[in-house]
Short mmCIF file of C-alpha atoms and ligand atoms in Angstrom, two decimals:
data_model
loop_
_atom_site.label_atom_id
_atom_site.label_comp_id
_atom_site.label_asym_id
_atom_site.label_seq_id
_atom_site.Cartn_x
_atom_site.Cartn_y
_atom_site.Cartn_z
CA MET X 1 -48.10 -94.85 8.81
CA THR X 2 -44.39 -95.06 9.64
CA ARG X 3 -43.12 -97.09 12.59
CA ASN X 4 -42.08 -93.84 14.37
CA THR X 5 -45.59 -92.43 13.98
CA GLU X 6 -47.25 -95.67 15.02
CA LEU X 7 -45.16 -96.11 18.18
CA ALA X 8 -45.50 -92.43 19.14
CA ALA X 9 -49.28 -92.68 18.71
CA ARG X 10 -49.47 -95.86 20.82
CA ALA X 11 -47.26 -94.23 23.46
CA ALA X 12 -49.47 -91.14 23.59
CA ARG X 13 -52.49 -93.34 24.38
CA VAL X 14 -50.88 -95.02 27.39
CA ILE X 15 -47.95 -92.84 28.58
CA PRO X 16 -48.84 -89.25 29.60
CA GLY X 17 -47.22 -87.05 26.94
CA GLY X 18 -45.88 -90.17 25.21
CA VAL X 19 -42.46 -90.10 26.91
CA ASN X 20 -41.05 -91.13 30.27
CA SER X 21 -39.13 -87.93 30.99
CA GLY X 22 -40.42 -84.43 30.21
CA LEU X 23 -37.78 -83.14 27.82
CA ARG X 24 -37.75 -86.31 25.68
CA ARG X 25 -40.81 -85.08 23.81
CA MET X 26 -39.68 -84.08 20.31
CA PRO X 27 -41.38 -81.77 17.80
CA TRP X 28 -41.81 -84.79 15.48
CA PRO X 29 -42.76 -88.41 16.27
CA ILE X 30 -39.67 -90.48 17.03
CA ALA X 31 -39.04 -93.86 18.63
CA ILE X 32 -35.53 -95.20 19.14
CA ALA X 33 -34.64 -98.69 17.92
CA SER X 34 -30.89 -99.00 18.50
CA ALA X 35 -27.76 -97.09 19.53
CA HIS X 36 -24.11 -97.90 18.83
CA GLY X 37 -20.95 -95.79 19.10
CA ALA X 38 -21.64 -92.21 18.07
CA HIS X 39 -24.98 -93.05 16.42
CA PHE X 40 -28.54 -94.02 17.18
CA THR X 41 -31.23 -95.25 14.80
CA ASP X 42 -34.94 -94.53 14.94
CA ALA X 43 -37.77 -97.01 14.39
CA ASP X 44 -37.90 -96.20 10.66
CA GLY X 45 -34.21 -96.91 10.21
CA THR X 46 -32.98 -93.30 10.05
CA GLU X 47 -29.49 -93.06 11.57
CA TYR X 48 -28.40 -89.98 13.50
CA LEU X 49 -24.96 -88.81 14.53
CA ASP X 50 -25.62 -88.22 18.23
CA TYR X 51 -24.53 -85.07 20.05
CA HIS X 52 -27.32 -85.36 22.61
CA ALA X 53 -25.75 -88.28 24.51
CA ALA X 54 -29.00 -88.89 26.41
CA PHE X 55 -28.48 -85.57 28.29
CA GLY X 56 -24.88 -86.48 29.12
CA PRO X 57 -24.21 -90.03 30.33
CA VAL X 58 -22.82 -91.36 27.05
CA LEU X 59 -19.12 -90.44 27.14
CA LEU X 60 -17.46 -93.57 25.72
CA GLY X 61 -20.06 -93.96 22.97
CA HIS X 62 -23.29 -95.97 23.01
CA ASN X 63 -23.28 -99.62 23.93
CA HIS X 64 -19.61 -99.69 24.81
CA PRO X 65 -18.35 -103.29 24.43
CA ARG X 66 -16.18 -103.43 27.58
CA VAL X 67 -18.82 -101.76 29.75
CA ASN X 68 -21.44 -104.17 28.39
CA ALA X 69 -19.11 -107.12 28.98
CA ALA X 70 -18.64 -106.10 32.62
CA VAL X 71 -22.42 -105.90 33.04
CA ARG X 72 -22.92 -109.31 31.39
CA ALA X 73 -20.26 -110.82 33.64
CA VAL X 74 -21.85 -109.58 36.86
CA THR X 75 -25.41 -110.51 35.90
CA GLY X 76 -24.20 -114.07 35.37
CA CYS X 77 -23.53 -114.45 39.08
CA LEU X 78 -25.28 -111.71 41.06
CA ASP X 79 -28.46 -109.67 41.21
CA ILE X 80 -29.63 -108.02 44.45
CA THR X 81 -30.01 -109.47 47.92
CA GLY X 82 -30.65 -106.33 49.94
CA ILE X 83 -28.18 -107.06 52.73
CA GLY X 84 -24.57 -106.24 53.44
CA VAL X 85 -22.30 -105.03 50.69
CA THR X 86 -20.68 -106.47 47.55
CA GLU X 87 -17.04 -106.43 46.50
CA GLY X 88 -18.00 -104.20 43.58
CA GLU X 89 -19.50 -101.54 45.84
CA VAL X 90 -16.35 -101.46 47.98
CA GLU X 91 -14.12 -101.29 44.91
CA LEU X 92 -16.17 -98.50 43.36
CA ALA X 93 -16.18 -96.44 46.57
CA GLU X 94 -12.40 -96.87 46.83
CA THR X 95 -11.95 -95.92 43.16
CA ILE X 96 -14.02 -92.75 43.55
CA GLN X 97 -12.20 -91.90 46.77
CA ARG X 98 -8.88 -92.24 44.94
CA HIS X 99 -9.86 -89.89 42.13
CA VAL X 100 -12.24 -87.27 43.55
CA PRO X 101 -10.69 -84.72 45.94
CA SER X 102 -13.81 -84.27 48.12
CA ALA X 103 -14.56 -88.01 48.40
CA GLU X 104 -13.50 -89.00 51.90
CA ARG X 105 -16.68 -91.10 52.00
CA VAL X 106 -18.90 -92.40 49.19
CA LEU X 107 -22.54 -93.52 49.09
CA LEU X 108 -24.20 -94.95 45.98
CA THR X 109 -27.70 -94.39 44.74
CA ASN X 110 -29.34 -94.46 41.31
CA THR X 111 -30.10 -90.97 40.05
CA GLY X 112 -28.79 -87.46 40.29
CA ASN X 113 -32.08 -86.45 41.94
CA GLU X 114 -31.55 -88.82 44.82
CA ALA X 115 -27.96 -87.67 45.26
CA THR X 116 -28.81 -83.95 45.40
CA PHE X 117 -31.78 -84.63 47.67
CA ALA X 118 -29.55 -86.56 50.10
CA ALA X 119 -26.83 -83.89 49.98
CA LEU X 120 -29.30 -81.14 50.89
CA ARG X 121 -30.87 -83.22 53.65
CA LEU X 122 -27.42 -83.90 55.11
CA ALA X 123 -26.49 -80.21 54.91
CA ARG X 124 -29.64 -79.29 56.84
CA ALA X 125 -28.93 -81.98 59.40
CA VAL X 126 -25.31 -80.99 60.06
CA THR X 127 -26.01 -77.24 60.20
CA GLY X 128 -29.43 -77.29 61.88
CA ARG X 129 -30.45 -74.62 59.33
CA THR X 130 -33.08 -74.74 56.57
CA LYS X 131 -32.39 -72.23 53.78
CA ILE X 132 -30.37 -73.13 50.70
CA ILE X 133 -28.85 -71.13 47.85
CA LYS X 134 -29.08 -72.20 44.21
CA PHE X 135 -28.26 -70.25 41.06
CA GLN X 136 -30.42 -69.07 38.17
CA GLY X 137 -29.99 -71.43 35.20
CA THR X 138 -28.82 -74.49 37.14
CA TYR X 139 -30.76 -77.74 37.47
CA HIS X 140 -30.32 -80.17 40.32
CA GLY X 141 -33.34 -82.44 39.89
CA TRP X 142 -37.10 -82.30 40.27
CA HIS X 143 -37.49 -82.27 44.06
CA ASP X 144 -39.13 -79.27 45.70
CA ALA X 145 -36.02 -77.59 47.14
CA VAL X 146 -34.38 -77.14 43.72
CA ALA X 147 -36.95 -77.58 40.91
CA MET X 148 -37.04 -73.92 40.01
CA ASN X 149 -35.33 -71.14 38.03
CA VAL X 150 -33.67 -73.08 35.25
CA LEU X 151 -34.43 -71.58 31.80
CA SER X 152 -36.71 -68.87 33.18
CA PRO X 153 -38.54 -66.31 31.05
CA PRO X 154 -37.31 -62.72 31.62
CA GLU X 155 -40.37 -61.75 33.68
CA LYS X 156 -39.59 -64.53 36.19
CA LEU X 157 -36.02 -63.47 36.90
CA GLY X 158 -35.35 -62.32 40.46
CA ARG X 159 -38.17 -64.37 41.96
CA HIS X 160 -39.13 -68.02 42.33
CA ASP X 161 -39.90 -69.71 39.02
CA PRO X 162 -41.06 -73.26 39.92
CA LEU X 163 -40.71 -75.92 37.21
CA THR X 164 -43.98 -77.52 38.23
CA SER X 165 -47.18 -77.09 40.12
CA GLY X 166 -47.65 -79.26 43.18
CA MET X 167 -44.56 -78.10 45.06
CA ALA X 168 -44.83 -77.40 48.79
CA PRO X 169 -44.65 -73.59 49.21
CA GLY X 170 -42.92 -73.97 52.58
CA ILE X 171 -40.01 -75.75 50.91
CA VAL X 172 -39.80 -73.50 47.85
CA GLU X 173 -39.62 -70.43 50.10
CA GLN X 174 -36.49 -71.79 51.78
CA THR X 175 -34.54 -71.59 48.51
CA ILE X 176 -32.72 -68.39 47.61
CA VAL X 177 -31.97 -68.03 43.89
CA LEU X 178 -28.94 -65.95 42.89
CA PRO X 179 -27.20 -65.07 39.60
CA PHE X 180 -24.25 -67.34 38.75
CA ASN X 181 -20.81 -65.70 38.57
CA ASP X 182 -21.96 -62.78 40.74
CA ILE X 183 -19.99 -62.96 43.96
CA GLU X 184 -21.41 -59.66 45.28
CA ALA X 185 -24.93 -61.12 45.06
CA VAL X 186 -23.77 -64.19 47.00
CA ASP X 187 -22.04 -62.05 49.61
CA GLY X 188 -25.14 -59.87 49.97
CA ALA X 189 -27.48 -62.86 50.42
CA VAL X 190 -25.18 -64.45 52.97
CA GLN X 191 -24.87 -61.17 54.91
CA HIS X 192 -28.65 -60.81 54.90
CA HIS X 193 -29.70 -64.39 55.73
CA GLY X 194 -26.55 -65.19 57.68
CA GLU X 195 -27.09 -68.00 60.10
CA GLN X 196 -30.11 -69.49 58.30
CA ILE X 197 -28.32 -70.88 55.25
CA ALA X 198 -27.56 -74.60 55.38
CA ALA X 199 -26.17 -75.17 51.89
CA MET X 200 -25.07 -73.63 48.66
CA ILE X 201 -25.58 -76.00 45.71
CA VAL X 202 -23.96 -75.20 42.39
CA GLU X 203 -23.20 -76.81 39.04
CA THR X 204 -19.47 -76.13 38.72
CA ILE X 205 -20.13 -75.31 35.08
CA PRO X 206 -23.86 -74.70 34.69
CA HIS X 207 -24.48 -76.97 31.71
CA ASN X 208 -28.22 -76.83 32.13
CA MET X 209 -28.03 -73.44 30.42
CA GLY X 210 -25.57 -74.74 27.83
CA CYS X 211 -21.99 -74.09 28.85
CA VAL X 212 -21.29 -71.16 31.19
CA PRO X 213 -17.88 -71.57 32.84
CA PRO X 214 -17.27 -69.96 36.23
CA ARG X 215 -15.29 -66.71 36.19
CA PRO X 216 -11.74 -67.17 37.46
CA GLY X 217 -11.95 -67.20 41.24
CA PHE X 218 -15.73 -67.62 41.47
CA LEU X 219 -15.69 -71.17 42.87
CA HIS X 220 -12.81 -70.26 45.21
CA ALA X 221 -14.87 -67.31 46.47
CA LEU X 222 -17.89 -69.57 47.09
CA ARG X 223 -15.60 -71.92 49.03
CA ASP X 224 -14.33 -69.04 51.11
CA ILE X 225 -17.79 -67.61 51.89
CA CYS X 226 -19.17 -71.04 52.83
CA THR X 227 -16.22 -71.75 55.12
CA ARG X 228 -16.54 -68.37 56.86
CA HIS X 229 -20.29 -68.72 57.40
CA GLY X 230 -20.56 -72.43 58.23
CA ILE X 231 -22.50 -73.16 55.02
CA VAL X 232 -22.17 -76.60 53.38
CA LEU X 233 -20.80 -76.18 49.84
CA ILE X 234 -22.24 -78.76 47.45
CA PHE X 235 -20.80 -79.18 43.95
CA ASP X 236 -23.39 -80.84 41.75
CA GLU X 237 -21.11 -82.68 39.32
CA VAL X 238 -23.85 -84.85 37.83
CA ILE X 239 -22.86 -83.57 34.36
CA THR X 240 -19.27 -82.42 34.86
CA GLY X 241 -18.14 -85.41 36.95
CA PHE X 242 -16.11 -87.98 34.98
CA ARG X 243 -17.07 -86.21 31.72
CA HIS X 244 -14.64 -83.31 32.24
CA GLY X 245 -12.13 -85.23 34.28
CA ILE X 246 -11.89 -88.36 36.35
CA GLY X 247 -11.62 -86.22 39.51
CA GLY X 248 -14.56 -84.03 38.48
CA TYR X 249 -14.39 -80.33 37.69
CA GLN X 250 -13.42 -79.76 41.34
CA LYS X 251 -10.01 -81.27 40.59
CA ILE X 252 -9.57 -79.08 37.50
CA ALA X 253 -10.63 -75.95 39.43
CA GLY X 254 -8.62 -76.82 42.53
CA VAL X 255 -11.60 -76.18 44.83
CA THR X 256 -12.81 -78.86 47.23
CA PRO X 257 -16.47 -78.71 48.25
CA ASP X 258 -17.87 -80.30 51.41
CA LEU X 259 -20.19 -82.61 49.45
CA SER X 260 -20.51 -83.49 45.77
CA THR X 261 -22.93 -85.41 43.62
CA PHE X 262 -22.17 -87.57 40.58
CA ALA X 263 -24.23 -89.59 38.07
CA LYS X 264 -24.52 -89.63 34.24
CA ALA X 265 -21.05 -90.16 32.69
CA MET X 266 -19.96 -92.15 35.75
CA ALA X 267 -21.33 -95.36 34.17
CA ASN X 268 -21.68 -94.38 30.49
CA GLY X 269 -25.48 -94.69 30.55
CA TYR X 270 -26.18 -97.36 33.15
CA PRO X 271 -28.14 -96.05 36.14
CA ILE X 272 -25.98 -95.15 39.12
CA ALA X 273 -25.20 -92.02 41.13
CA ALA X 274 -23.01 -91.09 44.07
CA ILE X 275 -22.99 -88.63 46.91
CA VAL X 276 -19.50 -88.09 48.28
CA GLY X 277 -17.90 -85.77 50.80
CA ARG X 278 -16.26 -85.00 54.09
CA ALA X 279 -16.08 -87.95 56.47
CA ASP X 280 -17.40 -85.97 59.47
CA MET X 281 -20.53 -85.04 57.48
CA MET X 282 -21.06 -88.23 55.48
CA ASP X 283 -20.66 -90.41 58.57
CA ARG X 284 -23.88 -88.83 59.82
CA PHE X 285 -25.57 -91.24 57.36
CA GLY X 286 -24.08 -94.12 59.38
CA PRO X 287 -25.27 -95.67 62.65
CA GLY X 288 -26.00 -93.09 65.33
CA GLY X 289 -25.64 -90.20 62.87
CA GLY X 290 -29.36 -89.49 62.75
CA VAL X 291 -29.60 -88.95 58.97
CA PHE X 292 -31.55 -91.54 56.98
CA PHE X 293 -30.28 -92.91 53.67
CA ALA X 294 -31.84 -95.89 51.92
CA GLY X 295 -32.80 -97.34 48.56
CA THR X 296 -33.70 -100.84 47.41
CA TYR X 297 -31.55 -100.50 44.30
CA ASN X 298 -28.65 -98.51 45.80
CA GLY X 299 -25.33 -100.04 44.77
CA HIS X 300 -27.03 -102.33 42.23
CA PRO X 301 -24.43 -104.68 40.71
CA VAL X 302 -25.29 -103.62 37.15
CA GLY X 303 -24.61 -99.93 37.77
CA VAL X 304 -21.57 -100.71 39.89
CA ALA X 305 -20.02 -102.99 37.24
CA ALA X 306 -20.73 -100.41 34.54
CA ALA X 307 -19.20 -97.61 36.64
CA LEU X 308 -16.04 -99.59 37.37
CA ALA X 309 -15.64 -100.48 33.69
CA THR X 310 -16.31 -96.87 32.59
CA ILE X 311 -13.85 -95.36 35.07
CA ALA X 312 -11.23 -97.91 33.97
CA GLU X 313 -11.61 -96.60 30.40
CA LEU X 314 -10.99 -93.03 31.62
CA GLU X 315 -7.91 -93.74 33.68
CA ASP X 316 -5.19 -93.18 31.05
CA GLY X 317 -6.67 -89.84 29.95
CA SER X 318 -6.94 -90.74 26.25
CA VAL X 319 -10.76 -90.56 26.18
CA HIS X 320 -10.72 -87.02 27.56
CA ARG X 321 -7.92 -85.92 25.22
CA HIS X 322 -9.80 -87.30 22.20
CA CYS X 323 -13.19 -85.78 23.11
CA PHE X 324 -11.75 -82.43 24.12
CA ALA X 325 -9.74 -82.09 20.89
CA LEU X 326 -12.78 -82.91 18.73
CA ALA X 327 -15.08 -80.54 20.63
CA GLU X 328 -12.52 -77.74 20.38
CA ARG X 329 -12.23 -78.27 16.63
CA LEU X 330 -16.00 -78.33 16.26
CA ALA X 331 -16.46 -75.14 18.30
CA ALA X 332 -13.70 -73.32 16.39
CA GLY X 333 -15.16 -74.52 13.08
CA LEU X 334 -18.65 -73.27 13.97
CA ARG X 335 -17.24 -69.88 15.00
CA GLN X 336 -15.40 -69.58 11.68
CA ILE X 337 -18.49 -70.49 9.64
CA ALA X 338 -20.64 -67.95 11.52
CA HIS X 339 -17.94 -65.32 11.06
CA ASP X 340 -17.72 -66.05 7.31
CA LEU X 341 -21.51 -65.75 6.98
CA GLY X 342 -21.82 -62.68 9.25
CA ILE X 343 -24.11 -64.47 11.74
CA PRO X 344 -23.81 -63.45 15.41
CA LEU X 345 -22.84 -66.69 17.15
CA THR X 346 -21.02 -67.39 20.41
CA VAL X 347 -19.90 -71.00 20.69
CA ALA X 348 -19.24 -71.86 24.32
CA GLN X 349 -17.19 -75.01 24.88
CA PHE X 350 -15.51 -76.77 27.73
CA GLY X 351 -14.06 -80.25 27.40
CA SER X 352 -16.44 -82.44 25.43
CA ILE X 353 -19.43 -80.07 25.80
CA PHE X 354 -20.31 -77.23 23.46
CA THR X 355 -23.29 -74.93 22.92
CA PRO X 356 -23.82 -72.55 20.00
CA TYR X 357 -25.61 -69.44 21.28
CA PHE X 358 -27.16 -67.19 18.65
CA LEU X 359 -25.95 -63.93 20.18
CA ASP X 360 -22.87 -61.77 20.46
CA GLY X 361 -20.99 -62.89 23.62
CA PRO X 362 -19.75 -62.99 26.26
CA VAL X 363 -21.95 -65.36 28.27
CA GLU X 364 -21.28 -65.31 32.01
CA ARG X 365 -24.69 -65.63 33.60
CA TYR X 366 -28.26 -66.52 32.72
CA ASP X 367 -29.34 -62.92 31.94
CA ASP X 368 -26.80 -62.84 29.10
CA LEU X 369 -28.71 -65.68 27.44
CA LEU X 370 -31.89 -63.63 27.16
CA ALA X 371 -30.26 -62.14 24.03
CA ASN X 372 -30.23 -65.58 22.38
CA HIS X 373 -32.11 -65.58 19.06
CA THR X 374 -34.45 -68.47 19.88
CA ALA X 375 -35.91 -68.79 16.36
CA ARG X 376 -32.42 -69.14 14.85
CA ASP X 377 -31.33 -71.53 17.59
CA LEU X 378 -34.32 -73.81 16.95
CA TYR X 379 -34.00 -73.52 13.17
CA PHE X 380 -30.35 -74.57 13.36
CA ARG X 381 -30.96 -77.55 15.63
CA ARG X 382 -33.97 -78.78 13.72
CA ALA X 383 -32.25 -78.43 10.34
CA MET X 384 -29.22 -80.34 11.67
CA CYS X 385 -31.53 -83.12 12.91
CA GLU X 386 -33.25 -83.26 9.51
CA ARG X 387 -29.82 -83.86 7.98
CA GLY X 388 -29.05 -86.71 10.39
CA ILE X 389 -27.03 -84.79 12.98
CA PHE X 390 -28.86 -84.84 16.28
CA MET X 391 -28.54 -81.78 18.49
CA LEU X 392 -31.49 -81.55 20.89
CA PRO X 393 -34.06 -79.24 19.24
CA VAL X 394 -34.48 -77.16 22.40
CA ALA X 395 -32.90 -73.69 22.63
CA LEU X 396 -29.78 -73.25 24.79
CA LYS X 397 -29.25 -76.98 25.39
CA ARG X 398 -25.73 -78.39 25.37
CA SER X 399 -24.23 -80.89 22.92
CA HIS X 400 -21.70 -83.58 23.79
CA VAL X 401 -18.83 -85.26 21.96
CA SER X 402 -18.05 -88.87 22.86
CA ALA X 403 -15.01 -91.09 22.47
CA ALA X 404 -16.79 -92.76 19.54
CA HIS X 405 -16.94 -89.53 17.50
CA THR X 406 -14.25 -89.22 14.83
CA ASN X 407 -12.56 -86.41 12.96
CA ALA X 408 -14.67 -87.42 9.95
CA ASP X 409 -17.82 -86.91 12.07
CA ILE X 410 -16.63 -83.40 12.95
CA ASP X 411 -15.92 -82.64 9.26
CA ARG X 412 -19.40 -83.82 8.31
CA THR X 413 -20.98 -81.80 11.14
CA LEU X 414 -19.17 -78.62 10.06
CA GLU X 415 -20.06 -79.09 6.37
CA THR X 416 -23.69 -79.62 7.32
CA ALA X 417 -23.67 -76.64 9.70
CA ARG X 418 -22.29 -74.42 6.91
CA ASP X 419 -25.14 -75.48 4.59
CA VAL X 420 -27.75 -74.99 7.31
CA LEU X 421 -26.46 -71.59 8.44
CA ARG X 422 -26.06 -70.38 4.86
CA ALA X 423 -29.71 -71.24 4.18
CA MET X 424 -31.00 -69.82 7.50
CA PRO X 425 -33.71 -67.19 6.91
CA ALA X 426 -32.74 -63.69 8.12
C1 PLP E 501 -26.59 -81.03 37.23
C2 PLP E 501 -27.70 -82.04 37.42
N1 PLP E 501 -28.00 -82.45 38.67
C3 PLP E 501 -28.96 -83.36 38.89
C4 PLP E 501 -29.67 -83.90 37.85
C5 PLP E 501 -30.72 -84.94 38.12
O1 PLP E 501 -30.20 -86.16 37.70
P1 PLP E 501 -31.15 -87.40 37.31
O2 PLP E 501 -31.91 -86.99 36.09
O3 PLP E 501 -30.19 -88.53 37.10
O4 PLP E 501 -32.04 -87.65 38.47
C6 PLP E 501 -29.39 -83.51 36.54
C7 PLP E 501 -30.13 -84.08 35.40
O5 PLP E 501 -30.03 -83.66 34.28
C8 PLP E 501 -28.38 -82.55 36.32
O6 PLP E 501 -28.09 -82.10 35.10
#
């Protein structure tokens, strides 16, 4: 029995499903022993070039020495006391405020889930309304208001498609699900439900269906509709924040939401998240504002130190330039290989994120992805993994380039992809 098999078997006996987060379950037994730079190594010593990046946090590369040093330094003198504030929390809030256009105020928590939950609660509190709008194909966490309509089967489109049983129907019913990039659909829903809509929550680039950039003007139009109808616009930048730019995608797009949420790449893998936004709204979380916000581990020194060290690495722009250039070369290379071999492939890429879709483009909304050739998608990912290049073996999922990836890694990835695609059964 290999060490991977043994650990997976032990895990399955004590941990439901053998993993601590649903999508970590792999089609083969795997346990992770170490991770450095652009690589991780499993319990049997097999090394993988990592494009999964733990679903997105790892932007500088695994186990980044300066981020780790900052964490070691803070743990030498501080843990948690549960009162007041630390210098690190103040510094981090000021740093985020300096970089992120919507961040007049900043609150820290630990996960993207908590941040989106708090943002929606605040939106309901400030508007006195209950309904929210989300988009088909986006993910904002597992809480009842949003845990629905991500990678839905075709028969579930146009109605609620909950991710789980056990959700409160009364909450699910308050969520309106609309197609991304379809401003007429948004307009129609707002006309129809008018004064009942508290918030519109959107991934600025819906990376939970790979990489589907907004049409030119789409985010501006959402901003305009929300302003006209008194709806709180929430940009969920849990993936895009810090990864695509230090000011989030909102800075790139030139659209400022009322509230935004950040996590993942903000601290290169250490747990921390932020909800930021307009002072008049965010101050409702303060004394006399009537909106409750709490968490034993909020603003934990480890996450704060890691976030400050990570953001410092991003400040001169070289990390983004490096990752973006490599991802562009990788996407262009994959397109060329598919073209040479006559395989229908649309490689979507923005910044350090890319997704090969096995279809003829363009991809603008979730319905377009129903044409994806799932068997080819899974074959490609699995064959890449078998050759030591880890792209999550789940159809439509995004891949990430980090600052630790090199041009030689991209060359190796493209050579391997050519072999895999050439051998792919018709
Ligand atoms: C866009 C987005 N929002 C929120 C979340 C939830 O974040 P977390 O898993 O840190 O709770 C995720 C997680 O993947 C996400 O992709």
